[in-house]
PDB file of C-alpha atoms and ligand atoms in Angstrom:
ATOM      1  CA  MET H   1     151.670 -57.117 155.631  1.00 95.00           C
ATOM      2  CA  LYS H   2     153.391 -55.316 158.512  1.00 97.00           C
ATOM      3  CA  LEU H   3     157.027 -55.025 159.042  1.00 98.00           C
ATOM      4  CA  THR H   4     158.420 -54.041 162.556  1.00 98.00           C
ATOM      5  CA  ILE H   5     162.135 -53.378 162.692  1.00 98.00           C
ATOM      6  CA  LEU H   6     163.326 -54.545 166.037  1.00 98.00           C
ATOM      7  CA  GLY H   7     167.066 -53.650 165.280  1.00 98.00           C
ATOM      8  CA  CYS H   8     168.866 -52.526 162.276  1.00 97.00           C
ATOM      9  CA  TYR H   9     172.305 -51.428 163.154  1.00 96.00           C
ATOM     10  CA  ALA H  10     175.551 -53.308 162.658  1.00 94.00           C
ATOM     11  CA  ALA H  11     177.843 -55.063 165.067  1.00 85.00           C
ATOM     12  CA  THR H  12     177.461 -54.218 168.687  1.00 88.00           C
ATOM     13  CA  PRO H  13     174.353 -53.426 170.737  1.00 89.00           C
ATOM     14  CA  ARG H  14     174.261 -49.914 172.098  1.00 90.00           C
ATOM     15  CA  THR H  15     172.161 -47.853 174.515  1.00 89.00           C
ATOM     16  CA  LEU H  16     169.796 -46.746 171.810  1.00 88.00           C
ATOM     17  CA  THR H  17     170.420 -48.976 169.116  1.00 95.00           C
ATOM     18  CA  ASN H  18     169.986 -52.751 168.333  1.00 96.00           C
ATOM     19  CA  PRO H  19     171.570 -55.376 166.155  1.00 97.00           C
ATOM     20  CA  THR H  20     169.434 -56.939 163.277  1.00 98.00           C
ATOM     21  CA  SER H  21     166.070 -58.311 163.971  1.00 98.00           C
ATOM     22  CA  GLN H  22     162.597 -57.792 162.498  1.00 98.00           C
ATOM     23  CA  VAL H  23     159.066 -58.998 162.637  1.00 98.00           C
ATOM     24  CA  LEU H  24     157.118 -59.720 159.588  1.00 98.00           C
ATOM     25  CA  GLU H  25     153.306 -60.173 159.824  1.00 98.00           C
ATOM     26  CA  ILE H  26     151.905 -61.648 156.636  1.00 97.00           C
ATOM     27  CA  LYS H  27     148.469 -63.288 156.249  1.00 95.00           C
ATOM     28  CA  ASN H  28     148.108 -63.725 159.925  1.00 94.00           C
ATOM     29  CA  ARG H  29     151.541 -65.387 160.313  1.00 96.00           C
ATOM     30  CA  LEU H  30     154.302 -63.792 162.380  1.00 97.00           C
ATOM     31  CA  PHE H  31     157.841 -64.326 161.306  1.00 98.00           C
ATOM     32  CA  LEU H  32     160.926 -63.282 163.188  1.00 98.00           C
ATOM     33  CA  ILE H  33     163.764 -62.562 160.739  1.00 98.00           C
ATOM     34  CA  ASP H  34     167.211 -62.622 162.549  1.00 98.00           C
ATOM     35  CA  CYS H  35     167.665 -62.502 166.079  1.00 98.00           C
ATOM     36  CA  GLY H  36     170.480 -60.132 167.448  1.00 97.00           C
ATOM     37  CA  GLU H  37     171.065 -59.533 171.040  1.00 97.00           C
ATOM     38  CA  GLY H  38     168.219 -57.684 172.680  1.00 96.00           C
ATOM     39  CA  THR H  39     165.586 -59.037 170.390  1.00 97.00           C
ATOM     40  CA  GLN H  40     163.616 -60.315 173.462  1.00 97.00           C
ATOM     41  CA  VAL H  41     163.490 -56.845 175.006  1.00 96.00           C
ATOM     42  CA  GLN H  42     162.698 -55.300 171.606  1.00 97.00           C
ATOM     43  CA  LEU H  43     159.748 -57.768 171.161  1.00 97.00           C
ATOM     44  CA  ARG H  44     158.400 -56.696 174.502  1.00 97.00           C
ATOM     45  CA  LYS H  45     158.841 -53.012 173.769  1.00 97.00           C
ATOM     46  CA  ASN H  46     157.015 -53.311 170.460  1.00 97.00           C
ATOM     47  CA  LYS H  47     154.234 -55.353 172.115  1.00 96.00           C
ATOM     48  CA  ILE H  48     154.670 -58.492 169.974  1.00 97.00           C
ATOM     49  CA  LYS H  49     153.362 -61.538 171.435  1.00 95.00           C
ATOM     50  CA  PHE H  50     156.007 -64.351 171.764  1.00 96.00           C
ATOM     51  CA  SER H  51     153.503 -66.960 171.422  1.00 95.00           C
ATOM     52  CA  LYS H  52     152.477 -65.793 167.980  1.00 97.00           C
ATOM     53  CA  ILE H  53     156.051 -66.563 166.416  1.00 98.00           C
ATOM     54  CA  ASN H  54     156.409 -70.003 165.203  1.00 98.00           C
ATOM     55  CA  HIS H  55     158.827 -69.585 162.542  1.00 98.00           C
ATOM     56  CA  ILE H  56     162.267 -67.927 162.851  1.00 98.00           C
ATOM     57  CA  PHE H  57     164.637 -67.165 159.829  1.00 98.00           C
ATOM     58  CA  ILE H  58     168.270 -66.633 160.639  1.00 98.00           C
ATOM     59  CA  SER H  59     170.372 -65.087 157.633  1.00 98.00           C
ATOM     60  CA  HIS H  60     173.699 -66.054 158.816  1.00 98.00           C
ATOM     61  CA  LEU H  61     175.896 -67.174 161.847  1.00 98.00           C
ATOM     62  CA  HIS H  62     177.316 -63.729 162.676  1.00 97.00           C
ATOM     63  CA  GLY H  63     176.582 -62.525 166.276  1.00 97.00           C
ATOM     64  CA  ASP H  64     174.731 -59.374 165.387  1.00 97.00           C
ATOM     65  CA  HIS H  65     171.971 -61.608 163.698  1.00 98.00           C
ATOM     66  CA  LEU H  66     171.941 -64.485 165.939  1.00 97.00           C
ATOM     67  CA  TYR H  67     173.179 -64.059 169.598  1.00 98.00           C
ATOM     68  CA  GLY H  68     169.521 -63.272 170.891  1.00 98.00           C
ATOM     69  CA  LEU H  69     168.245 -66.741 169.569  1.00 98.00           C
ATOM     70  CA  ILE H  70     169.410 -69.010 172.600  1.00 98.00           C
ATOM     71  CA  GLY H  71     167.947 -66.627 174.860  1.00 97.00           C
ATOM     72  CA  THR H  72     164.610 -66.303 172.909  1.00 98.00           C
ATOM     73  CA  ILE H  73     164.385 -70.041 172.823  1.00 98.00           C
ATOM     74  CA  SER H  74     165.081 -70.189 176.438  1.00 97.00           C
ATOM     75  CA  THR H  75     162.486 -67.688 177.377  1.00 97.00           C
ATOM     76  CA  PHE H  76     159.835 -69.470 175.251  1.00 97.00           C
ATOM     77  CA  SER H  77     160.242 -72.347 177.386  1.00 96.00           C
ATOM     78  CA  LEU H  78     160.117 -70.257 180.651  1.00 95.00           C
ATOM     79  CA  LEU H  79     156.708 -69.027 179.358  1.00 96.00           C
ATOM     80  CA  GLY H  80     155.513 -72.482 179.119  1.00 96.00           C
ATOM     81  CA  ARG H  81     155.201 -72.785 175.296  1.00 97.00           C
ATOM     82  CA  THR H  82     154.021 -75.932 173.928  1.00 97.00           C
ATOM     83  CA  THR H  83     153.515 -74.918 170.183  1.00 98.00           C
ATOM     84  CA  ASP H  84     156.144 -76.234 167.771  1.00 98.00           C
ATOM     85  CA  LEU H  85     158.931 -73.736 166.780  1.00 98.00           C
ATOM     86  CA  HIS H  86     160.600 -73.948 163.354  1.00 98.00           C
ATOM     87  CA  ILE H  87     164.085 -72.429 162.845  1.00 98.00           C
ATOM     88  CA  TYR H  88     165.560 -71.752 159.373  1.00 98.00           C
ATOM     89  CA  GLY H  89     169.192 -70.927 159.091  1.00 98.00           C
ATOM     90  CA  PRO H  90     172.525 -71.941 157.813  1.00 98.00           C
ATOM     91  CA  LYS H  91     173.866 -75.487 158.443  1.00 98.00           C
ATOM     92  CA  GLY H  92     175.358 -75.493 161.856  1.00 98.00           C
ATOM     93  CA  ILE H  93     172.680 -73.712 163.612  1.00 98.00           C
ATOM     94  CA  LYS H  94     171.249 -76.929 165.035  1.00 98.00           C
ATOM     95  CA  GLU H  95     174.601 -77.834 166.670  1.00 98.00           C
ATOM     96  CA  LEU H  96     175.229 -74.447 168.070  1.00 98.00           C
ATOM     97  CA  ILE H  97     171.698 -74.392 169.752  1.00 98.00           C
ATOM     98  CA  LEU H  98     171.769 -77.866 170.874  1.00 98.00           C
ATOM     99  CA  LEU H  99     175.088 -77.410 172.302  1.00 98.00           C
ATOM    100  CA  GLN H 100     174.094 -74.418 174.250  1.00 97.00           C
ATOM    101  CA  LEU H 101     171.079 -76.158 175.694  1.00 97.00           C
ATOM    102  CA  LYS H 102     173.242 -79.279 176.579  1.00 97.00           C
ATOM    103  CA  LEU H 103     175.861 -77.411 178.408  1.00 98.00           C
ATOM    104  CA  THR H 104     173.439 -75.135 180.275  1.00 96.00           C
ATOM    105  CA  GLU H 105     171.396 -78.181 181.129  1.00 95.00           C
ATOM    106  CA  SER H 106     168.456 -76.617 179.578  1.00 94.00           C
ATOM    107  CA  TRP H 107     165.550 -78.074 177.502  1.00 94.00           C
ATOM    108  CA  THR H 108     162.435 -76.752 175.618  1.00 97.00           C
ATOM    109  CA  THR H 109     158.853 -77.386 176.715  1.00 97.00           C
ATOM    110  CA  TYR H 110     158.149 -77.433 173.054  1.00 98.00           C
ATOM    111  CA  ASN H 111     159.108 -79.176 169.774  1.00 98.00           C
ATOM    112  CA  LEU H 112     162.119 -77.364 168.081  1.00 97.00           C
ATOM    113  CA  PHE H 113     162.536 -78.085 164.469  1.00 98.00           C
ATOM    114  CA  PHE H 114     165.726 -76.974 162.553  1.00 98.00           C
ATOM    115  CA  HIS H 115     165.663 -76.455 158.835  1.00 98.00           C
ATOM    116  CA  GLU H 116     169.189 -76.212 157.883  1.00 98.00           C
ATOM    117  CA  LEU H 117     170.313 -74.560 154.671  1.00 98.00           C
ATOM    118  CA  GLU H 118     173.302 -75.124 152.372  1.00 98.00           C
ATOM    119  CA  SER H 119     172.028 -74.583 149.047  1.00 98.00           C
ATOM    120  CA  LYS H 120     173.906 -71.857 146.745  1.00 97.00           C
ATOM    121  CA  GLU H 121     170.663 -71.509 144.850  1.00 98.00           C
ATOM    122  CA  SER H 122     167.353 -69.744 145.682  1.00 98.00           C
ATOM    123  CA  GLU H 123     164.926 -72.596 147.100  1.00 98.00           C
ATOM    124  CA  VAL H 124     161.530 -72.749 148.590  1.00 98.00           C
ATOM    125  CA  ILE H 125     161.917 -73.299 152.346  1.00 98.00           C
ATOM    126  CA  PHE H 126     158.403 -72.743 153.658  1.00 98.00           C
ATOM    127  CA  GLU H 127     155.024 -72.868 152.079  1.00 98.00           C
ATOM    128  CA  ASP H 128     151.404 -73.111 153.148  1.00 96.00           C
ATOM    129  CA  ASN H 129     148.179 -72.020 151.601  1.00 94.00           C
ATOM    130  CA  ARG H 130     148.708 -68.171 152.023  1.00 95.00           C
ATOM    131  CA  VAL H 131     152.429 -67.685 152.085  1.00 97.00           C
ATOM    132  CA  ILE H 132     155.539 -68.877 150.309  1.00 98.00           C
ATOM    133  CA  VAL H 133     159.204 -68.201 151.455  1.00 98.00           C
ATOM    134  CA  LYS H 134     162.293 -68.453 149.380  1.00 98.00           C
ATOM    135  CA  THR H 135     165.948 -67.920 150.126  1.00 98.00           C
ATOM    136  CA  ILE H 136     167.934 -65.172 148.526  1.00 98.00           C
ATOM    137  CA  PRO H 137     171.584 -66.454 148.453  1.00 98.00           C
ATOM    138  CA  LEU H 138     173.777 -63.531 149.349  1.00 98.00           C
ATOM    139  CA  LYS H 139     177.623 -62.974 149.271  1.00 98.00           C
ATOM    140  CA  HIS H 140     179.092 -62.286 152.734  1.00 98.00           C
ATOM    141  CA  ARG H 141     182.040 -63.559 154.775  1.00 97.00           C
ATOM    142  CA  VAL H 142     180.027 -66.607 155.820  1.00 98.00           C
ATOM    143  CA  TYR H 143     177.263 -68.528 154.092  1.00 98.00           C
ATOM    144  CA  THR H 144     174.319 -66.170 154.192  1.00 98.00           C
ATOM    145  CA  ASN H 145     170.767 -66.107 152.740  1.00 98.00           C
ATOM    146  CA  GLY H 146     168.283 -63.399 152.680  1.00 98.00           C
ATOM    147  CA  TYR H 147     164.619 -64.430 152.510  1.00 98.00           C
ATOM    148  CA  LEU H 148     161.859 -63.438 149.934  1.00 98.00           C
ATOM    149  CA  PHE H 149     158.257 -63.573 151.606  1.00 98.00           C
ATOM    150  CA  GLN H 150     155.456 -63.810 149.079  1.00 98.00           C
ATOM    151  CA  GLU H 151     151.574 -63.691 149.815  1.00 97.00           C
ATOM    152  CA  LYS H 152     149.742 -66.073 147.555  1.00 95.00           C
ATOM    153  CA  PRO H 153     147.018 -64.340 145.513  1.00 90.00           C
ATOM    154  CA  GLY H 154     143.714 -64.460 147.391  1.00 87.00           C
ATOM    155  CA  GLU H 155     140.346 -65.405 146.136  1.00 90.00           C
ATOM    156  CA  ARG H 156     138.437 -63.051 143.654  1.00 94.00           C
ATOM    157  CA  LYS H 157     135.992 -60.821 145.432  1.00 94.00           C
ATOM    158  CA  LEU H 158     132.261 -61.522 144.583  1.00 95.00           C
ATOM    159  CA  ASN H 159     130.328 -58.830 142.759  1.00 95.00           C
ATOM    160  CA  VAL H 160     127.016 -59.376 144.707  1.00 95.00           C
ATOM    161  CA  GLU H 161     125.073 -56.990 142.797  1.00 95.00           C
ATOM    162  CA  ALA H 162     126.045 -58.805 139.576  1.00 95.00           C
ATOM    163  CA  ALA H 163     125.189 -62.268 140.988  1.00 95.00           C
ATOM    164  CA  GLN H 164     121.894 -60.999 142.128  1.00 94.00           C
ATOM    165  CA  HIS H 165     121.139 -59.464 138.776  1.00 95.00           C
ATOM    166  CA  TYR H 166     121.755 -62.828 137.024  1.00 94.00           C
ATOM    167  CA  ASN H 167     119.551 -64.560 139.853  1.00 93.00           C
ATOM    168  CA  ILE H 168     122.631 -66.808 140.557  1.00 94.00           C
ATOM    169  CA  HIS H 169     122.258 -69.179 143.611  1.00 93.00           C
ATOM    170  CA  THR H 170     124.615 -68.426 146.529  1.00 94.00           C
ATOM    171  CA  ALA H 171     125.758 -72.273 146.082  1.00 94.00           C
ATOM    172  CA  TYR H 172     127.731 -70.921 143.261  1.00 95.00           C
ATOM    173  CA  TYR H 173     129.368 -67.938 145.074  1.00 95.00           C
ATOM    174  CA  GLN H 174     132.489 -69.879 146.036  1.00 95.00           C
ATOM    175  CA  LYS H 175     132.937 -71.136 142.658  1.00 95.00           C
ATOM    176  CA  ILE H 176     132.814 -67.546 141.286  1.00 96.00           C
ATOM    177  CA  LYS H 177     135.420 -66.496 144.041  1.00 95.00           C
ATOM    178  CA  ASN H 178     137.570 -69.307 142.840  1.00 93.00           C
ATOM    179  CA  GLY H 179     137.519 -67.793 139.232  1.00 93.00           C
ATOM    180  CA  GLY H 180     134.848 -70.096 137.687  1.00 95.00           C
ATOM    181  CA  ASN H 181     132.091 -69.063 135.140  1.00 96.00           C
ATOM    182  CA  VAL H 182     128.527 -69.670 135.825  1.00 95.00           C
ATOM    183  CA  LYS H 183     126.066 -71.426 133.388  1.00 94.00           C
ATOM    184  CA  LEU H 184     122.478 -70.231 134.077  1.00 91.00           C
ATOM    185  CA  ASP H 185     119.435 -72.628 133.637  1.00 90.00           C
ATOM    186  CA  ASP H 186     118.765 -71.171 130.147  1.00 91.00           C
ATOM    187  CA  GLY H 187     122.255 -72.549 128.980  1.00 91.00           C
ATOM    188  CA  THR H 188     123.726 -68.830 128.877  1.00 92.00           C
ATOM    189  CA  VAL H 189     127.341 -68.630 130.326  1.00 95.00           C
ATOM    190  CA  ILE H 190     128.187 -65.900 132.563  1.00 95.00           C
ATOM    191  CA  GLU H 191     131.878 -64.983 132.393  1.00 95.00           C
ATOM    192  CA  ASN H 192     133.686 -64.675 135.728  1.00 96.00           C
ATOM    193  CA  GLU H 193     134.868 -61.226 134.994  1.00 94.00           C
ATOM    194  CA  LYS H 194     131.272 -60.044 135.048  1.00 95.00           C
ATOM    195  CA  LEU H 195     130.562 -61.562 138.533  1.00 96.00           C
ATOM    196  CA  SER H 196     133.642 -60.767 140.420  1.00 96.00           C
ATOM    197  CA  PHE H 197     136.523 -58.297 140.974  1.00 95.00           C
ATOM    198  CA  ASP H 198     140.222 -58.730 140.973  1.00 92.00           C
ATOM    199  CA  PRO H 199     141.538 -59.930 144.350  1.00 90.00           C
ATOM    200  CA  ILE H 200     143.805 -57.531 146.522  1.00 87.00           C
ATOM    201  CA  PRO H 201     147.105 -57.796 144.977  1.00 87.00           C
ATOM    202  CA  ALA H 202     149.653 -60.193 146.681  1.00 93.00           C
ATOM    203  CA  MET H 203     152.526 -58.425 148.286  1.00 96.00           C
ATOM    204  CA  SER H 204     156.080 -59.637 148.648  1.00 98.00           C
ATOM    205  CA  TYR H 205     158.994 -58.503 151.048  1.00 98.00           C
ATOM    206  CA  ALA H 206     162.615 -59.220 150.289  1.00 98.00           C
ATOM    207  CA  PHE H 207     164.955 -59.023 153.217  1.00 98.00           C
ATOM    208  CA  CYS H 208     168.638 -58.881 152.361  1.00 98.00           C
ATOM    209  CA  SER H 209     170.625 -58.810 155.456  1.00 96.00           C
ATOM    210  CA  ASP H 210     174.528 -58.782 154.950  1.00 97.00           C
ATOM    211  CA  THR H 211     176.044 -58.848 151.476  1.00 98.00           C
ATOM    212  CA  VAL H 212     178.404 -57.249 149.240  1.00 98.00           C
ATOM    213  CA  TYR H 213     176.793 -55.547 146.142  1.00 98.00           C
ATOM    214  CA  ASN H 214     175.494 -58.433 144.178  1.00 97.00           C
ATOM    215  CA  GLU H 215     173.343 -58.405 141.242  1.00 98.00           C
ATOM    216  CA  ASP H 216     172.625 -62.130 141.239  1.00 98.00           C
ATOM    217  CA  VAL H 217     169.719 -61.341 143.605  1.00 98.00           C
ATOM    218  CA  ILE H 218     167.896 -59.139 141.129  1.00 98.00           C
ATOM    219  CA  PRO H 219     166.000 -61.880 139.317  1.00 98.00           C
ATOM    220  CA  ILE H 220     164.785 -63.325 142.705  1.00 98.00           C
ATOM    221  CA  ILE H 221     163.703 -60.104 144.332  1.00 98.00           C
ATOM    222  CA  GLU H 222     162.311 -58.366 141.072  1.00 98.00           C
ATOM    223  CA  ASN H 223     159.220 -56.256 141.458  1.00 97.00           C
ATOM    224  CA  ALA H 224     159.080 -56.846 145.277  1.00 98.00           C
ATOM    225  CA  ASP H 225     156.785 -54.415 146.980  1.00 98.00           C
ATOM    226  CA  ILE H 226     159.549 -53.776 149.667  1.00 98.00           C
ATOM    227  CA  LEU H 227     163.158 -54.577 149.759  1.00 98.00           C
ATOM    228  CA  TYR H 228     165.088 -54.376 152.914  1.00 98.00           C
ATOM    229  CA  HIS H 229     168.887 -54.226 151.832  1.00 98.00           C
ATOM    230  CA  GLU H 230     171.692 -53.585 154.124  1.00 97.00           C
ATOM    231  CA  SER H 231     173.730 -50.349 153.807  1.00 98.00           C
ATOM    232  CA  THR H 232     176.463 -50.642 156.356  1.00 98.00           C
ATOM    233  CA  PHE H 233     178.398 -47.720 154.884  1.00 98.00           C
ATOM    234  CA  LEU H 234     178.196 -44.453 153.107  1.00 98.00           C
ATOM    235  CA  GLU H 235     180.069 -43.842 149.830  1.00 98.00           C
ATOM    236  CA  SER H 236     183.145 -42.532 151.638  1.00 97.00           C
ATOM    237  CA  GLU H 237     183.702 -46.068 152.932  1.00 98.00           C
ATOM    238  CA  ALA H 238     183.101 -47.945 149.617  1.00 97.00           C
ATOM    239  CA  PRO H 239     186.268 -49.728 149.569  1.00 97.00           C
ATOM    240  CA  LEU H 240     185.687 -50.850 153.088  1.00 97.00           C
ATOM    241  CA  ALA H 241     182.479 -52.248 152.171  1.00 97.00           C
ATOM    242  CA  GLN H 242     184.034 -54.009 149.255  1.00 97.00           C
ATOM    243  CA  LYS H 243     186.692 -55.569 151.592  1.00 97.00           C
ATOM    244  CA  THR H 244     184.282 -56.594 154.554  1.00 97.00           C
ATOM    245  CA  LEU H 245     181.575 -57.946 151.939  1.00 98.00           C
ATOM    246  CA  HIS H 246     178.977 -55.192 152.933  1.00 97.00           C
ATOM    247  CA  SER H 247     177.154 -52.574 150.920  1.00 98.00           C
ATOM    248  CA  THR H 248     176.836 -48.763 150.838  1.00 98.00           C
ATOM    249  CA  ALA H 249     173.494 -47.088 150.744  1.00 98.00           C
ATOM    250  CA  LYS H 250     174.247 -46.200 147.043  1.00 98.00           C
ATOM    251  CA  GLU H 251     174.753 -49.722 146.136  1.00 98.00           C
ATOM    252  CA  ALA H 252     171.561 -50.777 147.947  1.00 98.00           C
ATOM    253  CA  ALA H 253     169.803 -48.167 145.943  1.00 98.00           C
ATOM    254  CA  ARG H 254     171.237 -49.500 142.697  1.00 98.00           C
ATOM    255  CA  ILE H 255     169.903 -53.012 143.557  1.00 98.00           C
ATOM    256  CA  ALA H 256     166.647 -51.592 144.256  1.00 98.00           C
ATOM    257  CA  LEU H 257     166.457 -49.699 141.028  1.00 98.00           C
ATOM    258  CA  LYS H 258     167.572 -52.629 139.081  1.00 98.00           C
ATOM    259  CA  ALA H 259     165.332 -54.966 140.461  1.00 98.00           C
ATOM    260  CA  ASN H 260     162.208 -52.587 140.029  1.00 98.00           C
ATOM    261  CA  VAL H 261     161.063 -52.778 143.740  1.00 98.00           C
ATOM    262  CA  LYS H 262     158.534 -50.278 144.945  1.00 98.00           C
ATOM    263  CA  HIS H 263     160.177 -49.172 148.114  1.00 98.00           C
ATOM    264  CA  LEU H 264     163.588 -49.618 149.656  1.00 98.00           C
ATOM    265  CA  VAL H 265     164.255 -49.976 153.465  1.00 98.00           C
ATOM    266  CA  LEU H 266     167.653 -49.139 154.658  1.00 98.00           C
ATOM    267  CA  GLY H 267     169.507 -50.689 157.642  1.00 98.00           C
ATOM    268  CA  HIS H 268     172.504 -52.362 159.217  1.00 98.00           C
ATOM    269  CA  TYR H 269     174.107 -49.057 159.597  1.00 98.00           C
ATOM    270  CA  SER H 270     177.722 -48.937 160.754  1.00 96.00           C
ATOM    271  CA  THR H 271     177.669 -47.385 164.354  1.00 93.00           C
ATOM    272  CA  ARG H 272     180.701 -45.208 163.155  1.00 94.00           C
ATOM    273  CA  TYR H 273     178.397 -42.332 161.908  1.00 95.00           C
ATOM    274  CA  ASP H 274     176.647 -39.634 164.071  1.00 91.00           C
ATOM    275  CA  GLY H 275     173.451 -40.020 162.441  1.00 93.00           C
ATOM    276  CA  ILE H 276     171.748 -42.101 159.665  1.00 96.00           C
ATOM    277  CA  GLU H 277     170.013 -39.124 157.376  1.00 97.00           C
ATOM    278  CA  ARG H 278     173.004 -39.245 155.079  1.00 97.00           C
ATOM    279  CA  PHE H 279     172.300 -42.928 154.061  1.00 98.00           C
ATOM    280  CA  LYS H 280     168.778 -41.682 152.748  1.00 98.00           C
ATOM    281  CA  GLU H 281     170.327 -38.735 150.996  1.00 98.00           C
ATOM    282  CA  GLU H 282     172.892 -40.980 149.117  1.00 98.00           C
ATOM    283  CA  ALA H 283     170.528 -43.695 148.314  1.00 98.00           C
ATOM    284  CA  GLU H 284     167.951 -41.094 146.853  1.00 98.00           C
ATOM    285  CA  GLU H 285     170.674 -40.097 144.312  1.00 98.00           C
ATOM    286  CA  ILE H 286     170.003 -43.309 142.711  1.00 98.00           C
ATOM    287  CA  PHE H 287     166.488 -44.571 143.819  1.00 98.00           C
ATOM    288  CA  PRO H 288     163.506 -42.311 144.712  1.00 97.00           C
ATOM    289  CA  ASN H 289     161.516 -44.417 147.149  1.00 98.00           C
ATOM    290  CA  VAL H 290     163.746 -44.863 150.170  1.00 98.00           C
ATOM    291  CA  ILE H 291     162.626 -45.490 153.786  1.00 98.00           C
ATOM    292  CA  LEU H 292     165.315 -45.080 156.342  1.00 98.00           C
ATOM    293  CA  GLY H 293     164.796 -48.075 158.646  1.00 97.00           C
ATOM    294  CA  ASP H 294     165.257 -47.543 162.294  1.00 97.00           C
ATOM    295  CA  ASP H 295     164.657 -49.518 165.558  1.00 97.00           C
ATOM    296  CA  GLY H 296     161.030 -49.683 166.582  1.00 97.00           C
ATOM    297  CA  LEU H 297     159.835 -48.454 163.086  1.00 97.00           C
ATOM    298  CA  SER H 298     156.746 -50.311 161.976  1.00 96.00           C
ATOM    299  CA  PHE H 299     154.998 -49.754 158.887  1.00 93.00           C
ATOM    300  CA  GLU H 300     152.087 -51.597 156.840  1.00 94.00           C
ATOM    301  CA  PHE H 301     152.086 -52.001 153.198  1.00 89.00           C
TER     302      PHE H 301
HETATM  303 ZN1   ZN I   1     175.616 -58.059 160.418  1.00 72.66          ZN
HETATM  304 ZN1   ZN I   2     177.511 -60.654 158.810  1.00 72.66          ZN
END
């Protein structure tokens, strides 16, 4: 799993910082998460192939998470895209995009599928043989969802030496990888644990975009490997966070701690501060494994 942060600052794009957008590479699928202004440029700067993005997840209809979407959709067409594109986001996103296409007399060279969300409960919105994506209902000024991306557990790893030791025919190897036992010609059953190793652990990534401190998310994101949680403000602006339905770095850390995640990535910093180091310091007073998100930062986990 690889996460690339294209932008992680609040509100307005600036010379050196960008509003929210991320790319998650998970089991060979490339998911774009939020699409603030400048996302296309950031994709190019980070050498991410446009053609590999087939799914876009939008958390909510605020400009700093959305205003890059129509441009991105349009560019995909100019590049001659023919592959289907799926967009997941709050109800209204379809109307918003189609109106812009209509008034600009534009169209797409590919099929555009909208998956509009309105549930207040967590729901599965994408699933294939390797990945599952669920919504994380958040509390913000407009209807907002975070997204939980989970890998499905892979096959068990064949213990070739053990299989050869028992003279097991290769025709049984897939059965072993699937977790099955093997019966030898003399009737002896060899338990799967003797013939295989545990699969690589399935990883999960929870993205919580804009939200006030909300413990309701904890059961959904519990034990996630990585949690990105917005931390718009420092503790000195805690009342403002409450008022504008955003979080402080400490609140993000409290959620990380209570949900028992392995790492916390901070972002969505208000541009009122001179630097972002202080966000990490404040969060670390509560939770130890804090990563200071920043534009262009990419890491594998
Ligand atoms: Zn925002
Ligand atoms: Zn917002």
